[in-house]
Amino acid sequence: MKCLLCQRPIRIKPSLDWLLSWRAFSRPITCEACWQKFTPIDRRTACAGCGRAQPSPELCRDCQRWPPERRFHSVSLFAYNDAMQAYFQQYKFAGDYRLRRVFAESMQTAVAQQAADCVVVIPVTPATLTTRGFNQVSGWLADGTNPLCGLQTVARTKAVPQSKKTRAQRLLLTQPFALTRPAPRIYQQHVLLVDDIYTTGRTIRHAASLLLENGAKSVTGLTLAR
Ligand SMILES: [Zn+2]
Ligand SMILES: [Zn+2]
């Protein structure tokens, strides 16, 4: 089998334990060399407010200056480095849906660890959905066995993709989301809000406020990269 990222063959040496068990063999998706290029964020020391990678666990300077809403915090799994940028280029912008498998396990494990009552995926615009053909976040969660307690989405009301805007334009945006109809069942629920990349935090904070204003007990943001 070949690495999904570099197409080189992956060699696997099944262990004796595996050979003696009847468990399904989980095949590696990428080769070791490709996987090593991604940098996991150490969640023991990441900022408790925004998930920023840092050496010690106190709130980062941004979160001290602008404290996050009490019932919201965010975690991210990997640093947005060159390898991650190249990954998003292929997966999200070139629309190679097979690449969802590279991070499906990481994301599904993280979702399961959060043990939320309800999982909400940040939506893409209908126009993007038509062009790309899929929501990149739902792609990671798609073939998971996690009991996703109602995969609810909120609908974007602005049409321009976030990545096409400058930072200043992004910051100027007003609430870009609205609840879907019928409204998701979030009342008094701990909601896990999942997105792909945490850039300024604006997107996820907007969506979190909307969920909190509509009765969610608490919201945890989860993004693949930051
Ligand atoms: Zn590879
Ligand atoms: Zn922070």
PDB file of C-alpha atoms and ligand atoms in Angstrom:
ATOM      1  CA  MET A   1       0.000   0.000   0.000  1.00  0.00           C
ATOM      2  CA  LYS A   2       1.076   3.560  -0.679  1.00  0.00           C
ATOM      3  CA  CYS A   3       1.371   6.646   1.506  1.00  0.00           C
ATOM      4  CA  LEU A   4      -1.573   8.954   0.743  1.00  0.00           C
ATOM      5  CA  LEU A   5       0.688  12.003   0.874  1.00  0.00           C
ATOM      6  CA  CYS A   6       3.925  11.032  -0.947  1.00  0.00           C
ATOM      7  CA  GLN A   7       2.718   7.896  -2.796  1.00  0.00           C
ATOM      8  CA  ARG A   8       5.743   5.888  -1.629  1.00  0.00           C
ATOM      9  CA  PRO A   9       5.067   2.310  -0.560  1.00  0.00           C
ATOM     10  CA  ILE A  10       4.527   1.789   3.164  1.00  0.00           C
ATOM     11  CA  ARG A  11       6.146  -1.270   4.657  1.00  0.00           C
ATOM     12  CA  ILE A  12       4.398  -2.785   7.629  1.00  0.00           C
ATOM     13  CA  LYS A  13       5.606  -5.477   9.944  1.00  0.00           C
ATOM     14  CA  PRO A  14       2.565  -6.994  11.653  1.00  0.00           C
ATOM     15  CA  SER A  15       3.324  -7.887  15.261  1.00  0.00           C
ATOM     16  CA  LEU A  16       2.873 -11.376  16.664  1.00  0.00           C
ATOM     17  CA  ASP A  17       0.093 -10.038  18.915  1.00  0.00           C
ATOM     18  CA  TRP A  18      -1.797  -8.872  15.904  1.00  0.00           C
ATOM     19  CA  LEU A  19      -1.295 -12.113  14.024  1.00  0.00           C
ATOM     20  CA  LEU A  20      -2.712 -13.999  17.021  1.00  0.00           C
ATOM     21  CA  SER A  21      -5.726 -11.733  17.399  1.00  0.00           C
ATOM     22  CA  TRP A  22      -8.779 -11.466  15.202  1.00  0.00           C
ATOM     23  CA  ARG A  23      -8.940  -7.737  15.391  1.00  0.00           C
ATOM     24  CA  ALA A  24      -9.171  -5.760  12.185  1.00  0.00           C
ATOM     25  CA  PHE A  25      -5.783  -4.464  11.158  1.00  0.00           C
ATOM     26  CA  SER A  26      -5.724  -0.703  11.021  1.00  0.00           C
ATOM     27  CA  ARG A  27      -3.576   0.152   8.029  1.00  0.00           C
ATOM     28  CA  PRO A  28      -1.282   3.147   8.176  1.00  0.00           C
ATOM     29  CA  ILE A  29      -2.496   5.932   5.908  1.00  0.00           C
ATOM     30  CA  THR A  30       0.782   7.804   5.627  1.00  0.00           C
ATOM     31  CA  CYS A  31       4.428   6.804   5.798  1.00  0.00           C
ATOM     32  CA  GLU A  32       6.417   7.611   8.923  1.00  0.00           C
ATOM     33  CA  ALA A  33       8.455  10.330   7.147  1.00  0.00           C
ATOM     34  CA  CYS A  34       5.320  12.253   6.107  1.00  0.00           C
ATOM     35  CA  TRP A  35       3.671  11.861   9.498  1.00  0.00           C
ATOM     36  CA  GLN A  36       6.759  13.194  11.300  1.00  0.00           C
ATOM     37  CA  LYS A  37       6.383  16.514   9.449  1.00  0.00           C
ATOM     38  CA  PHE A  38       3.240  17.329  11.429  1.00  0.00           C
ATOM     39  CA  THR A  39       3.793  18.870  14.848  1.00  0.00           C
ATOM     40  CA  PRO A  40       1.301  17.911  17.551  1.00  0.00           C
ATOM     41  CA  ILE A  41       0.425  20.662  20.049  1.00  0.00           C
ATOM     42  CA  ASP A  42       1.194  19.539  23.602  1.00  0.00           C
ATOM     43  CA  ARG A  43      -2.195  19.895  25.247  1.00  0.00           C
ATOM     44  CA  ARG A  44      -0.721  19.739  28.752  1.00  0.00           C
ATOM     45  CA  THR A  45       0.910  23.141  28.288  1.00  0.00           C
ATOM     46  CA  ALA A  46      -1.275  24.710  25.566  1.00  0.00           C
ATOM     47  CA  CYS A  47      -3.182  27.869  26.567  1.00  0.00           C
ATOM     48  CA  ALA A  48      -6.322  26.806  28.449  1.00  0.00           C
ATOM     49  CA  GLY A  49      -8.284  29.556  26.703  1.00  0.00           C
ATOM     50  CA  CYS A  50      -7.373  29.333  23.034  1.00  0.00           C
ATOM     51  CA  GLY A  51      -5.237  26.205  22.658  1.00  0.00           C
ATOM     52  CA  ARG A  52      -2.092  28.081  21.588  1.00  0.00           C
ATOM     53  CA  ALA A  53       1.127  26.028  21.743  1.00  0.00           C
ATOM     54  CA  GLN A  54       3.369  27.373  24.499  1.00  0.00           C
ATOM     55  CA  PRO A  55       5.904  26.041  27.013  1.00  0.00           C
ATOM     56  CA  SER A  56       3.848  26.459  30.217  1.00  0.00           C
ATOM     57  CA  PRO A  57       0.121  26.064  30.855  1.00  0.00           C
ATOM     58  CA  GLU A  58      -1.093  29.532  32.001  1.00  0.00           C
ATOM     59  CA  LEU A  59      -3.431  31.684  29.866  1.00  0.00           C
ATOM     60  CA  CYS A  60      -1.530  33.204  26.919  1.00  0.00           C
ATOM     61  CA  ARG A  61      -1.057  36.967  26.686  1.00  0.00           C
ATOM     62  CA  ASP A  62      -3.941  37.389  24.224  1.00  0.00           C
ATOM     63  CA  CYS A  63      -6.321  35.486  26.482  1.00  0.00           C
ATOM     64  CA  GLN A  64      -5.188  37.522  29.497  1.00  0.00           C
ATOM     65  CA  ARG A  65      -5.869  40.736  27.609  1.00  0.00           C
ATOM     66  CA  TRP A  66      -9.171  39.578  26.081  1.00  0.00           C
ATOM     67  CA  PRO A  67     -10.387  36.776  28.359  1.00  0.00           C
ATOM     68  CA  PRO A  68     -12.444  34.189  26.507  1.00  0.00           C
ATOM     69  CA  GLU A  69     -16.100  33.856  27.448  1.00  0.00           C
ATOM     70  CA  ARG A  70     -16.253  31.755  30.654  1.00  0.00           C
ATOM     71  CA  ARG A  71     -18.194  28.895  29.120  1.00  0.00           C
ATOM     72  CA  PHE A  72     -15.955  28.575  26.063  1.00  0.00           C
ATOM     73  CA  HIS A  73     -12.434  27.384  25.414  1.00  0.00           C
ATOM     74  CA  SER A  74     -10.686  25.899  22.440  1.00  0.00           C
ATOM     75  CA  VAL A  75      -8.196  23.126  21.757  1.00  0.00           C
ATOM     76  CA  SER A  76      -6.187  22.360  18.625  1.00  0.00           C
ATOM     77  CA  LEU A  77      -4.329  19.206  17.677  1.00  0.00           C
ATOM     78  CA  PHE A  78      -1.483  20.291  15.377  1.00  0.00           C
ATOM     79  CA  ALA A  79       0.577  23.362  14.564  1.00  0.00           C
ATOM     80  CA  TYR A  80      -0.218  25.010  11.247  1.00  0.00           C
ATOM     81  CA  ASN A  81       3.237  24.465   9.720  1.00  0.00           C
ATOM     82  CA  ASP A  82       4.398  23.961   6.113  1.00  0.00           C
ATOM     83  CA  ALA A  83       3.334  20.323   6.041  1.00  0.00           C
ATOM     84  CA  MET A  84      -0.116  21.247   7.329  1.00  0.00           C
ATOM     85  CA  GLN A  85      -0.414  24.054   4.807  1.00  0.00           C
ATOM     86  CA  ALA A  86       0.475  21.634   1.995  1.00  0.00           C
ATOM     87  CA  TYR A  87      -2.058  19.161   3.363  1.00  0.00           C
ATOM     88  CA  PHE A  88      -4.859  21.752   3.347  1.00  0.00           C
ATOM     89  CA  GLN A  89      -3.861  22.825  -0.142  1.00  0.00           C
ATOM     90  CA  GLN A  90      -4.438  19.298  -1.425  1.00  0.00           C
ATOM     91  CA  TYR A  91      -7.381  18.311   0.725  1.00  0.00           C
ATOM     92  CA  LYS A  92      -9.411  21.475   0.958  1.00  0.00           C
ATOM     93  CA  PHE A  93      -8.483  23.624  -1.992  1.00  0.00           C
ATOM     94  CA  ALA A  94      -7.656  20.939  -4.596  1.00  0.00           C
ATOM     95  CA  GLY A  95     -10.545  18.919  -3.139  1.00  0.00           C
ATOM     96  CA  ASP A  96      -8.845  15.519  -2.777  1.00  0.00           C
ATOM     97  CA  TYR A  97     -11.429  13.838  -0.552  1.00  0.00           C
ATOM     98  CA  ARG A  98      -9.237  10.755   0.014  1.00  0.00           C
ATOM     99  CA  LEU A  99      -6.983  12.902   2.202  1.00  0.00           C
ATOM    100  CA  ARG A 100      -9.665  13.089   4.895  1.00  0.00           C
ATOM    101  CA  ARG A 101      -8.251   9.753   6.048  1.00  0.00           C
ATOM    102  CA  VAL A 102      -4.912  11.311   7.052  1.00  0.00           C
ATOM    103  CA  PHE A 103      -6.484  12.975  10.106  1.00  0.00           C
ATOM    104  CA  ALA A 104      -9.744  11.060  10.505  1.00  0.00           C
ATOM    105  CA  GLU A 105      -8.422   8.967  13.376  1.00  0.00           C
ATOM    106  CA  SER A 106      -6.825  11.946  15.183  1.00  0.00           C
ATOM    107  CA  MET A 107     -10.007  13.980  14.951  1.00  0.00           C
ATOM    108  CA  GLN A 108     -12.344  11.134  15.870  1.00  0.00           C
ATOM    109  CA  THR A 109     -10.208  10.290  18.897  1.00  0.00           C
ATOM    110  CA  ALA A 110     -10.222  13.933  19.996  1.00  0.00           C
ATOM    111  CA  VAL A 111     -14.006  14.141  19.562  1.00  0.00           C
ATOM    112  CA  ALA A 112     -14.473  10.975  21.620  1.00  0.00           C
ATOM    113  CA  GLN A 113     -12.171  12.285  24.390  1.00  0.00           C
ATOM    114  CA  GLN A 114     -14.283  15.412  24.762  1.00  0.00           C
ATOM    115  CA  ALA A 115     -17.373  13.305  25.479  1.00  0.00           C
ATOM    116  CA  ALA A 116     -19.687  16.166  24.455  1.00  0.00           C
ATOM    117  CA  ASP A 117     -23.474  15.884  24.390  1.00  0.00           C
ATOM    118  CA  CYS A 118     -23.632  17.210  20.873  1.00  0.00           C
ATOM    119  CA  VAL A 119     -21.171  17.823  18.044  1.00  0.00           C
ATOM    120  CA  VAL A 120     -21.561  20.853  15.805  1.00  0.00           C
ATOM    121  CA  VAL A 121     -19.479  21.210  12.642  1.00  0.00           C
ATOM    122  CA  ILE A 122     -18.653  24.672  11.314  1.00  0.00           C
ATOM    123  CA  PRO A 123     -20.308  24.690   7.893  1.00  0.00           C
ATOM    124  CA  VAL A 124     -18.932  25.783   4.548  1.00  0.00           C
ATOM    125  CA  THR A 125     -20.998  28.066   2.337  1.00  0.00           C
ATOM    126  CA  PRO A 126     -23.406  26.408  -0.114  1.00  0.00           C
ATOM    127  CA  ALA A 127     -21.230  27.794  -2.948  1.00  0.00           C
ATOM    128  CA  THR A 128     -18.081  26.193  -1.496  1.00  0.00           C
ATOM    129  CA  LEU A 129     -19.944  22.972  -0.913  1.00  0.00           C
ATOM    130  CA  THR A 130     -20.916  22.904  -4.581  1.00  0.00           C
ATOM    131  CA  THR A 131     -17.371  23.641  -5.808  1.00  0.00           C
ATOM    132  CA  ARG A 132     -15.488  21.442  -3.347  1.00  0.00           C
ATOM    133  CA  GLY A 133     -18.146  18.801  -3.026  1.00  0.00           C
ATOM    134  CA  PHE A 134     -17.653  18.227   0.702  1.00  0.00           C
ATOM    135  CA  ASN A 135     -17.248  19.849   4.091  1.00  0.00           C
ATOM    136  CA  GLN A 136     -13.648  19.192   5.099  1.00  0.00           C
ATOM    137  CA  VAL A 137     -14.502  18.858   8.793  1.00  0.00           C
ATOM    138  CA  SER A 138     -17.378  16.406   8.253  1.00  0.00           C
ATOM    139  CA  GLY A 139     -14.947  14.472   6.038  1.00  0.00           C
ATOM    140  CA  TRP A 140     -12.715  13.688   9.028  1.00  0.00           C
ATOM    141  CA  LEU A 141     -15.675  12.595  11.122  1.00  0.00           C
ATOM    142  CA  ALA A 142     -17.554  10.820   8.315  1.00  0.00           C
ATOM    143  CA  ASP A 143     -16.633   7.164   8.681  1.00  0.00           C
ATOM    144  CA  GLY A 144     -16.178   7.351  12.431  1.00  0.00           C
ATOM    145  CA  THR A 145     -17.828   5.106  14.937  1.00  0.00           C
ATOM    146  CA  ASN A 146     -18.129   7.889  17.546  1.00  0.00           C
ATOM    147  CA  PRO A 147     -21.692   8.324  18.694  1.00  0.00           C
ATOM    148  CA  LEU A 148     -22.083  11.797  17.200  1.00  0.00           C
ATOM    149  CA  CYS A 149     -25.051  12.989  19.156  1.00  0.00           C
ATOM    150  CA  GLY A 150     -26.810  14.736  16.313  1.00  0.00           C
ATOM    151  CA  LEU A 151     -24.399  16.314  13.866  1.00  0.00           C
ATOM    152  CA  GLN A 152     -25.871  19.772  13.789  1.00  0.00           C
ATOM    153  CA  THR A 153     -24.671  22.657  11.706  1.00  0.00           C
ATOM    154  CA  VAL A 154     -25.162  26.367  11.783  1.00  0.00           C
ATOM    155  CA  ALA A 155     -25.512  28.119   8.444  1.00  0.00           C
ATOM    156  CA  ARG A 156     -23.157  30.765   7.203  1.00  0.00           C
ATOM    157  CA  THR A 157     -24.936  33.828   5.940  1.00  0.00           C
ATOM    158  CA  LYS A 158     -21.930  35.455   4.223  1.00  0.00           C
ATOM    159  CA  ALA A 159     -20.841  34.120   0.870  1.00  0.00           C
ATOM    160  CA  VAL A 160     -17.098  34.886   0.717  1.00  0.00           C
ATOM    161  CA  PRO A 161     -14.799  32.034   1.852  1.00  0.00           C
ATOM    162  CA  GLN A 162     -12.819  33.048   4.972  1.00  0.00           C
ATOM    163  CA  SER A 163      -9.468  32.211   3.435  1.00  0.00           C
ATOM    164  CA  LYS A 164     -10.022  34.699   0.595  1.00  0.00           C
ATOM    165  CA  LYS A 165     -10.297  37.598   3.029  1.00  0.00           C
ATOM    166  CA  THR A 166      -7.563  39.632   4.651  1.00  0.00           C
ATOM    167  CA  ARG A 167      -7.172  39.524   8.427  1.00  0.00           C
ATOM    168  CA  ALA A 168      -8.675  43.017   8.701  1.00  0.00           C
ATOM    169  CA  GLN A 169     -11.708  41.992   6.671  1.00  0.00           C
ATOM    170  CA  ARG A 170     -12.149  38.890   8.789  1.00  0.00           C
ATOM    171  CA  LEU A 171     -12.068  40.889  12.003  1.00  0.00           C
ATOM    172  CA  LEU A 172     -14.676  43.327  10.722  1.00  0.00           C
ATOM    173  CA  LEU A 173     -17.227  40.646  10.018  1.00  0.00           C
ATOM    174  CA  THR A 174     -20.359  40.593  12.072  1.00  0.00           C
ATOM    175  CA  GLN A 175     -21.977  37.330  13.169  1.00  0.00           C
ATOM    176  CA  PRO A 176     -21.633  35.098  10.099  1.00  0.00           C
ATOM    177  CA  PHE A 177     -23.756  32.255  11.436  1.00  0.00           C
ATOM    178  CA  ALA A 178     -27.376  31.480  12.098  1.00  0.00           C
ATOM    179  CA  LEU A 179     -28.907  28.356  13.562  1.00  0.00           C
ATOM    180  CA  THR A 180     -30.351  25.864  11.127  1.00  0.00           C
ATOM    181  CA  ARG A 181     -34.109  25.332  11.087  1.00  0.00           C
ATOM    182  CA  PRO A 182     -35.270  23.332  12.892  1.00  0.00           C
ATOM    183  CA  ALA A 183     -32.893  24.580  15.593  1.00  0.00           C
ATOM    184  CA  PRO A 184     -30.322  22.066  16.847  1.00  0.00           C
ATOM    185  CA  ARG A 185     -31.000  20.460  20.217  1.00  0.00           C
ATOM    186  CA  ILE A 186     -28.345  22.288  22.218  1.00  0.00           C
ATOM    187  CA  TYR A 187     -30.312  23.511  25.242  1.00  0.00           C
ATOM    188  CA  GLN A 188     -28.293  22.808  28.414  1.00  0.00           C
ATOM    189  CA  GLN A 189     -25.910  20.658  26.363  1.00  0.00           C
ATOM    190  CA  HIS A 190     -22.154  20.610  26.376  1.00  0.00           C
ATOM    191  CA  VAL A 191     -21.441  21.269  22.711  1.00  0.00           C
ATOM    192  CA  LEU A 192     -18.266  20.389  20.854  1.00  0.00           C
ATOM    193  CA  LEU A 193     -17.749  22.800  17.989  1.00  0.00           C
ATOM    194  CA  VAL A 194     -15.398  21.471  15.312  1.00  0.00           C
ATOM    195  CA  ASP A 195     -13.520  23.469  12.680  1.00  0.00           C
ATOM    196  CA  ASP A 196     -10.437  22.939  10.520  1.00  0.00           C
ATOM    197  CA  ILE A 197      -8.046  25.805  11.334  1.00  0.00           C
ATOM    198  CA  TYR A 198      -7.930  28.273  14.226  1.00  0.00           C
ATOM    199  CA  THR A 199      -6.565  31.489  12.740  1.00  0.00           C
ATOM    200  CA  THR A 200      -7.778  34.553  14.642  1.00  0.00           C
ATOM    201  CA  GLY A 201     -10.343  32.525  16.571  1.00  0.00           C
ATOM    202  CA  ARG A 202     -13.042  34.811  15.231  1.00  0.00           C
ATOM    203  CA  THR A 203     -14.985  32.138  13.350  1.00  0.00           C
ATOM    204  CA  ILE A 204     -15.174  29.687  16.195  1.00  0.00           C
ATOM    205  CA  ARG A 205     -15.937  32.404  18.760  1.00  0.00           C
ATOM    206  CA  HIS A 206     -18.815  33.712  16.642  1.00  0.00           C
ATOM    207  CA  ALA A 207     -20.275  30.233  16.347  1.00  0.00           C
ATOM    208  CA  ALA A 208     -19.706  29.565  20.067  1.00  0.00           C
ATOM    209  CA  SER A 209     -21.509  32.785  21.093  1.00  0.00           C
ATOM    210  CA  LEU A 210     -24.447  31.857  18.904  1.00  0.00           C
ATOM    211  CA  LEU A 211     -24.701  28.424  20.538  1.00  0.00           C
ATOM    212  CA  LEU A 212     -24.343  29.876  24.049  1.00  0.00           C
ATOM    213  CA  GLU A 213     -26.946  32.569  23.359  1.00  0.00           C
ATOM    214  CA  ASN A 214     -29.291  29.817  22.240  1.00  0.00           C
ATOM    215  CA  GLY A 215     -29.054  27.813  25.431  1.00  0.00           C
ATOM    216  CA  ALA A 216     -25.915  25.651  25.214  1.00  0.00           C
ATOM    217  CA  LYS A 217     -24.443  25.048  28.679  1.00  0.00           C
ATOM    218  CA  SER A 218     -20.840  25.226  27.460  1.00  0.00           C
ATOM    219  CA  VAL A 219     -18.929  25.070  24.199  1.00  0.00           C
ATOM    220  CA  THR A 220     -15.519  23.543  23.526  1.00  0.00           C
ATOM    221  CA  GLY A 221     -13.881  24.429  20.240  1.00  0.00           C
ATOM    222  CA  LEU A 222     -11.811  21.759  18.509  1.00  0.00           C
ATOM    223  CA  THR A 223      -9.691  22.424  15.449  1.00  0.00           C
ATOM    224  CA  LEU A 224      -7.192  20.250  13.633  1.00  0.00           C
ATOM    225  CA  ALA A 225      -4.648  23.026  13.226  1.00  0.00           C
ATOM    226  CA  ARG A 226      -3.705  26.268  14.856  1.00  0.00           C
TER     227      ARG A 226
HETATM  228 ZN    ZN B   1       4.672   9.621   2.763  1.00  0.00          ZN
HETATM  229 ZN    ZN B   2      -4.804  31.867  24.723  1.00  0.00          ZN
END
